[in-house]
Coordinates of C-alpha atoms and ligand atoms in Angstrom, one line a residue:
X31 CA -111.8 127.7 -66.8
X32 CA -112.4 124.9 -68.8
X33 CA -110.8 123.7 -72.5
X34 CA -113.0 121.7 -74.9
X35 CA -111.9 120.0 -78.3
X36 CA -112.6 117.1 -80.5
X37 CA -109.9 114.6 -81.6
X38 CA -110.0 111.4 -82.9
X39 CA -113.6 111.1 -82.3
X40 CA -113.5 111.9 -79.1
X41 CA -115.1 115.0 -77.2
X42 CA -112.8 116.0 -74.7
X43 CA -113.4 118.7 -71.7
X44 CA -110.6 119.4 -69.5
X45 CA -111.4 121.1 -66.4
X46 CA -108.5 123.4 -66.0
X47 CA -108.6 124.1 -62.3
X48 CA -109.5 120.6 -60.9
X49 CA -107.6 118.7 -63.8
X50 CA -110.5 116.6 -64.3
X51 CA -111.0 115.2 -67.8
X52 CA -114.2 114.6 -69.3
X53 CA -115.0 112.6 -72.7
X54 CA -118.8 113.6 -73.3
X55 CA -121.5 113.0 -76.0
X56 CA -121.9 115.9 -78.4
X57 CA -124.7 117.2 -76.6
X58 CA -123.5 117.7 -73.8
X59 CA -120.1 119.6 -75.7
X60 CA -122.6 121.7 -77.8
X61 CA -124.3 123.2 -74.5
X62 CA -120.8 123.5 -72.9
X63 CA -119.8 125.6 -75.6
X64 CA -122.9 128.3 -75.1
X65 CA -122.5 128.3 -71.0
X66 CA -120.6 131.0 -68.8
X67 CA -119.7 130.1 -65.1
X68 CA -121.0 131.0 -62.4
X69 CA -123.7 128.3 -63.8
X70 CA -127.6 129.0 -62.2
X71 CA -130.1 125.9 -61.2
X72 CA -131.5 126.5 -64.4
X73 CA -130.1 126.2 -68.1
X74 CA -130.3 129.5 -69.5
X75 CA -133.1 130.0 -72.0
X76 CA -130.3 131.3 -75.3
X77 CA -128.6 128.3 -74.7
X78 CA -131.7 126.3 -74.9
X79 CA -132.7 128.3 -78.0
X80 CA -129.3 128.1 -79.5
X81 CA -129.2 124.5 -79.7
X82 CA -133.1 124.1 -80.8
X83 CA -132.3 123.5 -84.4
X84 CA -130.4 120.4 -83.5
X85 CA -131.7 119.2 -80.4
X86 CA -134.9 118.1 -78.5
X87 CA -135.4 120.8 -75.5
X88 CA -135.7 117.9 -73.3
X89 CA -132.4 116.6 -74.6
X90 CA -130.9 120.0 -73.5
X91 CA -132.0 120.5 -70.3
X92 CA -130.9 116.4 -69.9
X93 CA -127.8 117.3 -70.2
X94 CA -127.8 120.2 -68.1
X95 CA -128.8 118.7 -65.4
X96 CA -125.7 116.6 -66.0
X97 CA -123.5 119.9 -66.0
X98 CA -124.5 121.0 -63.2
X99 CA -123.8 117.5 -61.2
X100 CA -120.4 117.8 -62.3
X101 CA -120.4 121.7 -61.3
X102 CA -121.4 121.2 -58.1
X103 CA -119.1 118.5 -57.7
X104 CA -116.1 121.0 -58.8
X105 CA -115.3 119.2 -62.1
X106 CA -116.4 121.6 -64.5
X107 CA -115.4 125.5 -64.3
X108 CA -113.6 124.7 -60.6
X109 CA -112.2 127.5 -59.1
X110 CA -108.5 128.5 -58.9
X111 CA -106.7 127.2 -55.9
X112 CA -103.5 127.5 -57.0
X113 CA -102.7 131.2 -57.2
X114 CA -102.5 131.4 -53.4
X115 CA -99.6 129.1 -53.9
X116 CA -97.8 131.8 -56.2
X117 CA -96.9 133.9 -53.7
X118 CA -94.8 131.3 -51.8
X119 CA -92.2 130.8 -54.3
X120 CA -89.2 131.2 -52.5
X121 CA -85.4 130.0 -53.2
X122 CA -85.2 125.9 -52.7
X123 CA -81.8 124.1 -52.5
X124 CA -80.1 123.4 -55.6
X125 CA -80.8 119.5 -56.3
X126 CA -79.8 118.9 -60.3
X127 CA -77.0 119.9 -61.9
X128 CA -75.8 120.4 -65.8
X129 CA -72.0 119.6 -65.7
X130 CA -70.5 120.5 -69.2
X131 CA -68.0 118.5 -69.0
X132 CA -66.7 119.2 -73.0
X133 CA -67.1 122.6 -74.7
X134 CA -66.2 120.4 -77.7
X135 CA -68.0 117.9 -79.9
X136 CA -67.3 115.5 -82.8
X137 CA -70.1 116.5 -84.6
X138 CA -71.1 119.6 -86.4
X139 CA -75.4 119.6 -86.1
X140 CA -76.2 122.5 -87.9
X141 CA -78.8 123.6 -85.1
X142 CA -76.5 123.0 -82.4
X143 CA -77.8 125.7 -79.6
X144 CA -74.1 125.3 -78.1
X145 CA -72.2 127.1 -81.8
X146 CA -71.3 122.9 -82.6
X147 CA -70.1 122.4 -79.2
X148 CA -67.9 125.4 -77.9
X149 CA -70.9 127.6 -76.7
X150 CA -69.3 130.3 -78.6
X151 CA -66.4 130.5 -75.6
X152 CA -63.7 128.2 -77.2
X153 CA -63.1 124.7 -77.0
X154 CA -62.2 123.5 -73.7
X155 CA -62.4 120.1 -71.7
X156 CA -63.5 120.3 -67.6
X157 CA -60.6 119.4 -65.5
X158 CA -61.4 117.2 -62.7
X159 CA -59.8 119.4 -60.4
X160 CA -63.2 122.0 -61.4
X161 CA -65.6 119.1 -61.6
X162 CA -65.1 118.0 -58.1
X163 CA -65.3 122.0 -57.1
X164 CA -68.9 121.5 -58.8
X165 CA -69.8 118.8 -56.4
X166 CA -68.4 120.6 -53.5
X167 CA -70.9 123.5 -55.1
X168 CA -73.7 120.9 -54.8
X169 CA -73.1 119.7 -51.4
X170 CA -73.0 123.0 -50.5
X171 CA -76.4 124.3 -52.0
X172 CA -78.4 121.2 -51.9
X173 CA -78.9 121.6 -48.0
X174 CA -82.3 119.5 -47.1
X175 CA -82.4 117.7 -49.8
X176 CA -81.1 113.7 -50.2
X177 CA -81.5 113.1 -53.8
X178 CA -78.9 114.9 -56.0
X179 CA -79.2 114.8 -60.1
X180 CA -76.1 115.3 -62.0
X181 CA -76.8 115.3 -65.7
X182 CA -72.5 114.8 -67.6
X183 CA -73.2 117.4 -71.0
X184 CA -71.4 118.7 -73.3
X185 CA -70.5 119.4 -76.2
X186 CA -69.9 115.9 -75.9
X187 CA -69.0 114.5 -72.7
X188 CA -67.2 111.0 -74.3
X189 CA -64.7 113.2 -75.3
X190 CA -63.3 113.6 -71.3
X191 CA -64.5 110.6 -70.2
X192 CA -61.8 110.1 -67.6
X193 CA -63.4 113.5 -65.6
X194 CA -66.6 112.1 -65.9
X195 CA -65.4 108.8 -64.1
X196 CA -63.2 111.4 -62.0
X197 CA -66.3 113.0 -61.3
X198 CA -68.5 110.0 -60.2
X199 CA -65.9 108.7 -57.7
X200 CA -65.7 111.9 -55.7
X201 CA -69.2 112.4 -55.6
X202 CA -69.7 108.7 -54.3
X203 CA -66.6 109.4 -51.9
X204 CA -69.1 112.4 -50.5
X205 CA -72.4 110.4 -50.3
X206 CA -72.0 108.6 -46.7
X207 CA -70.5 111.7 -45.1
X208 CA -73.2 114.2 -46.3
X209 CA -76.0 111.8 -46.4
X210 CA -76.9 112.4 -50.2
X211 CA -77.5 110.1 -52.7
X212 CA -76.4 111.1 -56.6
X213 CA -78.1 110.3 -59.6
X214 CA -75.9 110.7 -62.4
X215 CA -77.1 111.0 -66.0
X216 CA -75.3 111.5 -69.3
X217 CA -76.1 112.4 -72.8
X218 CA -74.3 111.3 -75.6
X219 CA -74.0 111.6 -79.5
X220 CA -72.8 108.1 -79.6
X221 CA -70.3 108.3 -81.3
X222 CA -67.4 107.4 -79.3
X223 CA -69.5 104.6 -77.2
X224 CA -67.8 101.3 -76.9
X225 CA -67.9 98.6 -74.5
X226 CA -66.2 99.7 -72.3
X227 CA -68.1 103.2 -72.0
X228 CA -71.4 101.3 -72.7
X229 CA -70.8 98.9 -69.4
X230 CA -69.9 101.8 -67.2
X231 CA -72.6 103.8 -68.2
X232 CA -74.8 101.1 -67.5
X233 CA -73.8 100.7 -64.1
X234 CA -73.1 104.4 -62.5
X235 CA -75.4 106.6 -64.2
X236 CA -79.2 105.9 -63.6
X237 CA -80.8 108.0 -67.0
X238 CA -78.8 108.0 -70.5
X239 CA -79.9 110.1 -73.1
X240 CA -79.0 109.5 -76.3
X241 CA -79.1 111.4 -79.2
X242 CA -80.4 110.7 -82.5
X243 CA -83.0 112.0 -84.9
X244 CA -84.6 109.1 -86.8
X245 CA -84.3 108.1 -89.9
X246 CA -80.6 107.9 -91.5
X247 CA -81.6 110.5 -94.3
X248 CA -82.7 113.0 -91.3
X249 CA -80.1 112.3 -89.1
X250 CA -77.6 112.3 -91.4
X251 CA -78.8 115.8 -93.4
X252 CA -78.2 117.7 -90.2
X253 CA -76.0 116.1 -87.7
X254 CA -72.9 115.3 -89.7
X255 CA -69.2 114.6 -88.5
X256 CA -66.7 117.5 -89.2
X257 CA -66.2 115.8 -92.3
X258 CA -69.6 116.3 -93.5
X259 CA -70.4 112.2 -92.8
X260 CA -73.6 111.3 -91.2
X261 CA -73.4 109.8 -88.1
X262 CA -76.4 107.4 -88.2
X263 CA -74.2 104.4 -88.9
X264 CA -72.3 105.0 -86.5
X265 CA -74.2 105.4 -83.6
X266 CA -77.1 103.0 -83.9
X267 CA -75.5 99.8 -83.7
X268 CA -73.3 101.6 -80.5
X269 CA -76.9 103.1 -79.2
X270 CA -78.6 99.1 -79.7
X271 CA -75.5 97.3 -77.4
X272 CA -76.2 100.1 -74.9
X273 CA -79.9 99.7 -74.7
X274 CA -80.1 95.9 -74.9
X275 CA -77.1 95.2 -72.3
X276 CA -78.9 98.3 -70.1
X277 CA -82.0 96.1 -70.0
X278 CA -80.8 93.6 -68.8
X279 CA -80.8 95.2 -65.7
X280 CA -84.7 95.4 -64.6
X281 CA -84.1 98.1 -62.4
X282 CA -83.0 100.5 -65.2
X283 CA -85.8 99.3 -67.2
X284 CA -87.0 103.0 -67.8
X285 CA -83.7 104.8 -67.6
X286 CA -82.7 105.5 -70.9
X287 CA -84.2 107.7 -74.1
X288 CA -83.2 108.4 -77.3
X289 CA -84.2 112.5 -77.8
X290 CA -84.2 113.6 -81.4
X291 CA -84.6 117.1 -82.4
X292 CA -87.5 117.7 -85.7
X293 CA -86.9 120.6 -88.2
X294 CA -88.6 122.4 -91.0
X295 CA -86.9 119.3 -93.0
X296 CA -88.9 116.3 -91.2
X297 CA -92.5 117.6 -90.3
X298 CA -93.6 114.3 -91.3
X299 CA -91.4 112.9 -87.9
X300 CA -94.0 110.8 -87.3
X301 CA -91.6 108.3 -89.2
X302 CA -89.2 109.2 -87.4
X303 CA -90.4 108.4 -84.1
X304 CA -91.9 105.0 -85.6
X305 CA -88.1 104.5 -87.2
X306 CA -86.6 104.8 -83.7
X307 CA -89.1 102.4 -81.9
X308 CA -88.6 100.1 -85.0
X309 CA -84.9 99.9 -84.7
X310 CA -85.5 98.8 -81.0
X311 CA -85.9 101.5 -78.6
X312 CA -89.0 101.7 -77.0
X313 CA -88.1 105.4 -74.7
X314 CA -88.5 108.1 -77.1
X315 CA -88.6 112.1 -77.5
X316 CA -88.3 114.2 -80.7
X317 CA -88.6 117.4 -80.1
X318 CA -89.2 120.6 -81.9
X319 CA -86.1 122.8 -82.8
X320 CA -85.9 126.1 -81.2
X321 CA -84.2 128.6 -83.7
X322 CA -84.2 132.3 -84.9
X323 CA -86.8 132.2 -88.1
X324 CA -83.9 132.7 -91.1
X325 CA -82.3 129.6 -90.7
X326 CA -83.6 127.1 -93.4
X327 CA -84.5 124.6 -91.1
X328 CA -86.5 126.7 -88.4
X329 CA -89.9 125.9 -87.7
X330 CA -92.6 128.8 -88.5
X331 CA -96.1 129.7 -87.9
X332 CA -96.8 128.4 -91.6
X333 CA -95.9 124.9 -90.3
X334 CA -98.1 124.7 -87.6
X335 CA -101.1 123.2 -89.0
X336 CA -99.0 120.6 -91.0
X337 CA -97.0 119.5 -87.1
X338 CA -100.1 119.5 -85.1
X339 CA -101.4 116.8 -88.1
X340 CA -98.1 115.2 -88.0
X341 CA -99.0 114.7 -83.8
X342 CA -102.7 113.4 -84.4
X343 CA -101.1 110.7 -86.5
X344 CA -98.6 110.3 -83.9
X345 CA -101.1 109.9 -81.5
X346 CA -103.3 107.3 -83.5
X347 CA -100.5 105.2 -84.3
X348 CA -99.0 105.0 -80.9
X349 CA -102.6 103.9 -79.7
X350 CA -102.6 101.3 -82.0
X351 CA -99.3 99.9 -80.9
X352 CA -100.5 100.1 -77.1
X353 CA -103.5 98.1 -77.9
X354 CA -101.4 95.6 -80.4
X355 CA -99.1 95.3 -76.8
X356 CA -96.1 96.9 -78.3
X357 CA -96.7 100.2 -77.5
X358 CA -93.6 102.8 -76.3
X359 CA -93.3 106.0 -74.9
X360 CA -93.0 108.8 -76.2
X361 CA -91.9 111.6 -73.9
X362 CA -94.1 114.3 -74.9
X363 CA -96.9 112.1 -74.8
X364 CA -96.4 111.5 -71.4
X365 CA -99.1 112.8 -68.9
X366 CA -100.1 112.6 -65.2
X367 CA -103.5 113.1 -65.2
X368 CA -104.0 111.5 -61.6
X369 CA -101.5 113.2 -59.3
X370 CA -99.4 115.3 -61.6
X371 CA -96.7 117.3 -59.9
X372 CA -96.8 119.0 -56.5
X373 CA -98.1 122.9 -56.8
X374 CA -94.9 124.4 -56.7
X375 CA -93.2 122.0 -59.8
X376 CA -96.8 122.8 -61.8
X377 CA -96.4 126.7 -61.5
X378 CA -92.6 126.9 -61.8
X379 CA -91.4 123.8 -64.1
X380 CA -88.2 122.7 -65.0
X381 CA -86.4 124.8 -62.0
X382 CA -83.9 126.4 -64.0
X383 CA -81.9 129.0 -61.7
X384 CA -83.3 128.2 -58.7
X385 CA -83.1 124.3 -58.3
X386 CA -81.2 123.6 -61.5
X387 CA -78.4 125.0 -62.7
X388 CA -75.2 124.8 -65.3
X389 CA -71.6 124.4 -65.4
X390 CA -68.8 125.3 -67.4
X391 CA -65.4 123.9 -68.1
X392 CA -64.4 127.1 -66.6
X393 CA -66.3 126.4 -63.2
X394 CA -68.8 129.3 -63.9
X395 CA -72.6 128.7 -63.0
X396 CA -75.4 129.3 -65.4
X397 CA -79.2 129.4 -64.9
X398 CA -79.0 126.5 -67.3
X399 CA -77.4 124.8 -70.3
X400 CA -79.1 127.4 -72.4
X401 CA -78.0 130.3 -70.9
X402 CA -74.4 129.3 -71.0
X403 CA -72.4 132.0 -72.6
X404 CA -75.0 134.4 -71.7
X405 CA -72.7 137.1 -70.0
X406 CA -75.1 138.7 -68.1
X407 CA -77.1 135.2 -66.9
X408 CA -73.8 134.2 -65.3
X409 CA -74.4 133.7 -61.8
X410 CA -71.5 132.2 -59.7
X411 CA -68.5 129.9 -59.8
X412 CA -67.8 126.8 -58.3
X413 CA -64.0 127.7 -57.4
X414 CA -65.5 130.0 -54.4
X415 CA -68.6 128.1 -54.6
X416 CA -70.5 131.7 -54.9
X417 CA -73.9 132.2 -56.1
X418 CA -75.8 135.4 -56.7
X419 CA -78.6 134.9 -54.8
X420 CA -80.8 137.7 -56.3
X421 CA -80.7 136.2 -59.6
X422 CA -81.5 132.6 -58.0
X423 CA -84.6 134.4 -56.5
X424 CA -85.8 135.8 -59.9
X425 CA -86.1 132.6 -61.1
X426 CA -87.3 130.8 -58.2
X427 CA -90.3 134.1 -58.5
X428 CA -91.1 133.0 -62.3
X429 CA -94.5 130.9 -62.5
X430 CA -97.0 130.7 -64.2
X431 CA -99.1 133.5 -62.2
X432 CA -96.2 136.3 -63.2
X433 CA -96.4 135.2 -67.2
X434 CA -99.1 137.3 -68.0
X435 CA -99.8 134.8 -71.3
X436 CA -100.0 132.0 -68.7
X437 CA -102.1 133.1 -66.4
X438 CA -105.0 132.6 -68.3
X439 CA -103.6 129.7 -70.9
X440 CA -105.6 126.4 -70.2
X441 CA -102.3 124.8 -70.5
X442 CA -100.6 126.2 -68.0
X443 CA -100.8 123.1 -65.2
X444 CA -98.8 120.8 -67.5
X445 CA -96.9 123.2 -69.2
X446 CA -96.0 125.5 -66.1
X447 CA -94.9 128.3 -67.8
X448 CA -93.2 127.3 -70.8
X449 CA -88.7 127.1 -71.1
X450 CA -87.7 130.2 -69.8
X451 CA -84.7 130.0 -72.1
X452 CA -86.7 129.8 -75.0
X453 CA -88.8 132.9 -73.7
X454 CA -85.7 135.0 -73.5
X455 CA -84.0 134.3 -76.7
X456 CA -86.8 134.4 -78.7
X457 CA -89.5 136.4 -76.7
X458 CA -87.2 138.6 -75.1
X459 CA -87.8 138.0 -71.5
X460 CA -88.4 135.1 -69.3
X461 CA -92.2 135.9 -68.5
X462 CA -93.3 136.2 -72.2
X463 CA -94.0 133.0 -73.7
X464 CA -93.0 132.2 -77.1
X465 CA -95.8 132.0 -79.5
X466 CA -94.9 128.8 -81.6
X467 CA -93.4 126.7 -78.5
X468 CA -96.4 127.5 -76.7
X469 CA -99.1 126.0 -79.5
X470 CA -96.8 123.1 -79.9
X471 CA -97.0 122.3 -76.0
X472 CA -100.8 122.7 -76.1
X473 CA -101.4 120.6 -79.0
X474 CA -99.0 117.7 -77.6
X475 CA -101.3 118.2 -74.6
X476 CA -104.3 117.6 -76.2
X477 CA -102.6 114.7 -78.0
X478 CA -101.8 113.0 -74.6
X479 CA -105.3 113.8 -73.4
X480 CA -107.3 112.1 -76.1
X481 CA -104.4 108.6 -75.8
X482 CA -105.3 108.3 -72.0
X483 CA -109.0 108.8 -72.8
X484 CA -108.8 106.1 -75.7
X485 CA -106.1 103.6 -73.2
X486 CA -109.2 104.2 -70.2
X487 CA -109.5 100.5 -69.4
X488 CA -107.1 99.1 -71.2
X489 CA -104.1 99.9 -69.4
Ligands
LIG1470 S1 -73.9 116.5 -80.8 FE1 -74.8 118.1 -79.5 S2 -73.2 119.5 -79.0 FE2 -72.4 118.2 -80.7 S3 -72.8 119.5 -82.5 FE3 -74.5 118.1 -82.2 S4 -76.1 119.2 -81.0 FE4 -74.1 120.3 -80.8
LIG1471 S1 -98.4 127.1 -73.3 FE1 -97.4 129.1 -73.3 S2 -98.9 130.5 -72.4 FE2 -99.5 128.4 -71.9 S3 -98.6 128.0 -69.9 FE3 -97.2 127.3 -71.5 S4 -95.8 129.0 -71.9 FE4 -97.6 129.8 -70.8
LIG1472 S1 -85.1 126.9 -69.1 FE1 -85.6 125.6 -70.8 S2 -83.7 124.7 -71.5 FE2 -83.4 125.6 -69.4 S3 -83.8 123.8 -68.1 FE3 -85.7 124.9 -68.3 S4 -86.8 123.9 -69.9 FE4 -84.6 123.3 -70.0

């Protein structure tokens, strides 16, 4: 399979199966276009006649020739090596953790997917009595594996900071004796950072996400205090200290981001992203929201074609910064076209329910945050440190080879089958794909595609 499309000026052909990327002349894209695998020594005579009008024969079968180097090199129309693979997916360790440590915020984002913090259940803190039962639960579960990731969420997880530091110091107090090593992140609205929080942060927990999305009008429309305030004021100058005393460390150079969430409101978030790197940061992600179609700001097929212009001009600017040497990241940009993950990680993704999973204030354990509250997702407690194992093995079974609309989606390496909490809410069921997310992912995809063909060289 291959996928071919123009951007920027650029012809692109990604090899699906081999993940080879080509940038070729037009010719070369034209004939592509009118050739079905498997390819014969010769260039077939419609394609030859098909392309007469606008080029020489010669020219044609020039370029066939160089089609067929690359096809017998398995570049172009590889076959499919992974789908063997598939049938190998089997239950791995747990090795990342969600710990909620607050069902209970001090803001009121109108598309909060957690009901403004509570997840619908209530307002409760984690004790640290349950939170340390939680890292008993990964010690348990995470036989095999060294590197633990514990991501402190909430709600907002300021609000119980002292479990949080609770937290940390039993699971340090484990490390020698079970021979793990913890990786703690934590996300954060911001708004109860201070220096204190900010130097702690800095030092225990490798990754800090922090939240924010752009410029104070958009922020501020839809993440407001319970007051109705916006929070932008607030939480940049807390979110600058963090960054610029975090850097200071060289090791954490990379280990922060500020994630933003886009709406029907900003589909020019272009600005947005710009805004962020402007004010400083240099790590960023806006996503799209996820939502049910009524709500005024949810994201529709009708927007499509304005967000997939709003990501060319994304893309074009970013390029520009690279070159000017002040470029940033920007996490949906962000592509391995050399190595890319192992098999497994590029047929199943983000893990969730098998390697990942979620807890609650009241100790129960989720696929992950999205399924929290999600009666029937529950799947064990960490007061008797139980798990259901079958529903572990249902997710550990979901890749991209079981998703019927993945199977044969040109995407599906990079994307590896989509959020499966997306799928269910809004598709119904973990193996469908949902429609919008998944034109969104592939256009990104062709956005990070075209930047590393126009950064060849220069990086
Ligand atoms: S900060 Fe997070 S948890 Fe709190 S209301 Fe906003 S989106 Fe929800
Ligand atoms: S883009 Fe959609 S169809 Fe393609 S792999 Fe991802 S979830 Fe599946
Ligand atoms: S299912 Fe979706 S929300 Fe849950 S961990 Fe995976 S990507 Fe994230």
């Amino acid at each position: 399979m291959i996928h071919q499309y123009r951007l920027n000026g650029y012809s692109i052909v990604l090899d699906v199966n081999s993940g080879a990327v080509h940038v070729v002349d037009e010719i070369v894209y034209d004939l592509l276009e009118k050739l079905v695998p498997p390819l014969q020594e010769e260039c077939p005579e419609e394609a030859v006649r098909a392309l007469e009008e606008k080029y020489k024969r010669e020219d044609v079968l020039a370029a066939y020739e160089e089609i067929m180097e690359l096809y017998q090199a398995e570049l172009l129309f590889s076959a499919d090596d992974y789908e063997q693979y598939a049938g190998m997916m089997v239950a791995s360790p747990i090795k990342a953790m969600c710990l909620h440590v607050a069902h209970d915020c001090n803001l009121r984002c109108k598309y909060c997917f957690a009901s403004t913090g509570d997840f619908g259940g209530g307002r409760k803190l984690l004790d640290a009595q349950t939170g340390k039962k939680a890292i008993d639960f990964l010690l348990k579960y995470s036989h095999g594996r060294k590197n633990i990731e514990l991501d402190f969420f909430g709600g907002e997880p300021l609000m119980n900071f002292d479990v949080v530091k609770a937290v940390v110091e039993y699971a340090r107090s484990k490390e020698e004796e079970y021979g793990k090593n913890f990786r703690f992140t934590i996300t954060t609205n911001g708004i109860l950072l201070d220096d204190e929080k900010i130097s702690y942060i800095n030092r225990e927990m490798s990754n800090v996400v922090l939240s924010i999305d752009g410029r104070k009008e958009v922020n501020d429309l839809l993440r407001p205090a319970p007051n109705g305030k916006g929070s932008y004021d607030v939480i940049v100058p807390n979110y600058q200290r963090l960054v610029e005393k975090r850097l200071e460390n060289e090791e954490d150079r990379w280990q922060y981001y500020v994630r933003g969430t886009f709406t029907k409101h900003n589909l020019d978030f272009a600005k947005d992203v710009m805004h962020l790197n402007e004010l400083g940061f240099d790590q960023i992600s806006i996503e799209p929201v996820v939502s049910e179609e009524y709500q005024e700001y949810a994201i529709t097929e009708k927007d499509l074609p304005r967000i997939f212009e709003e990501y060319e001009t994304l893309a074009k600017q970013m390029i520009e910064r690279k070159k000017a040497g002040t470029g940033f990241n920007f996490f949906h940009f962000m592509i391995d076209l050399n190595q890319g993950p192992c098999a497994i990680k590029r047929l199943r993704g983000c893990g969730c329910g098998n390697e990942y999973v979620a807890v609650t204030p009241d100790g129960d354990v989720y696929p992950c945050h999205q399924f929290v509250g999600m009666e029937d997702w529950k799947m064990g407690s960490v007061h008797d440190l139980s798990v259901d194992l079958k529903k572990k093995d249902y997710f550990a079974k979901a890749n991209v080879y079981t998703k019927e609309e993945c199977k044969n989606c040109w995407a599906k390496f990079y994307c590896s089958g989509g959020c499966n909490a997306n799928s269910y809410q809004y598709a119904g069921d973990i193996h469908k794909a949902h429609h919008i997310s998944c034109e969104l992912e592939k256009k990104r995809l062709e956005c990070a595609i075209m930047i590393k063909a126009a950064m060849a060289g220069e990086e």
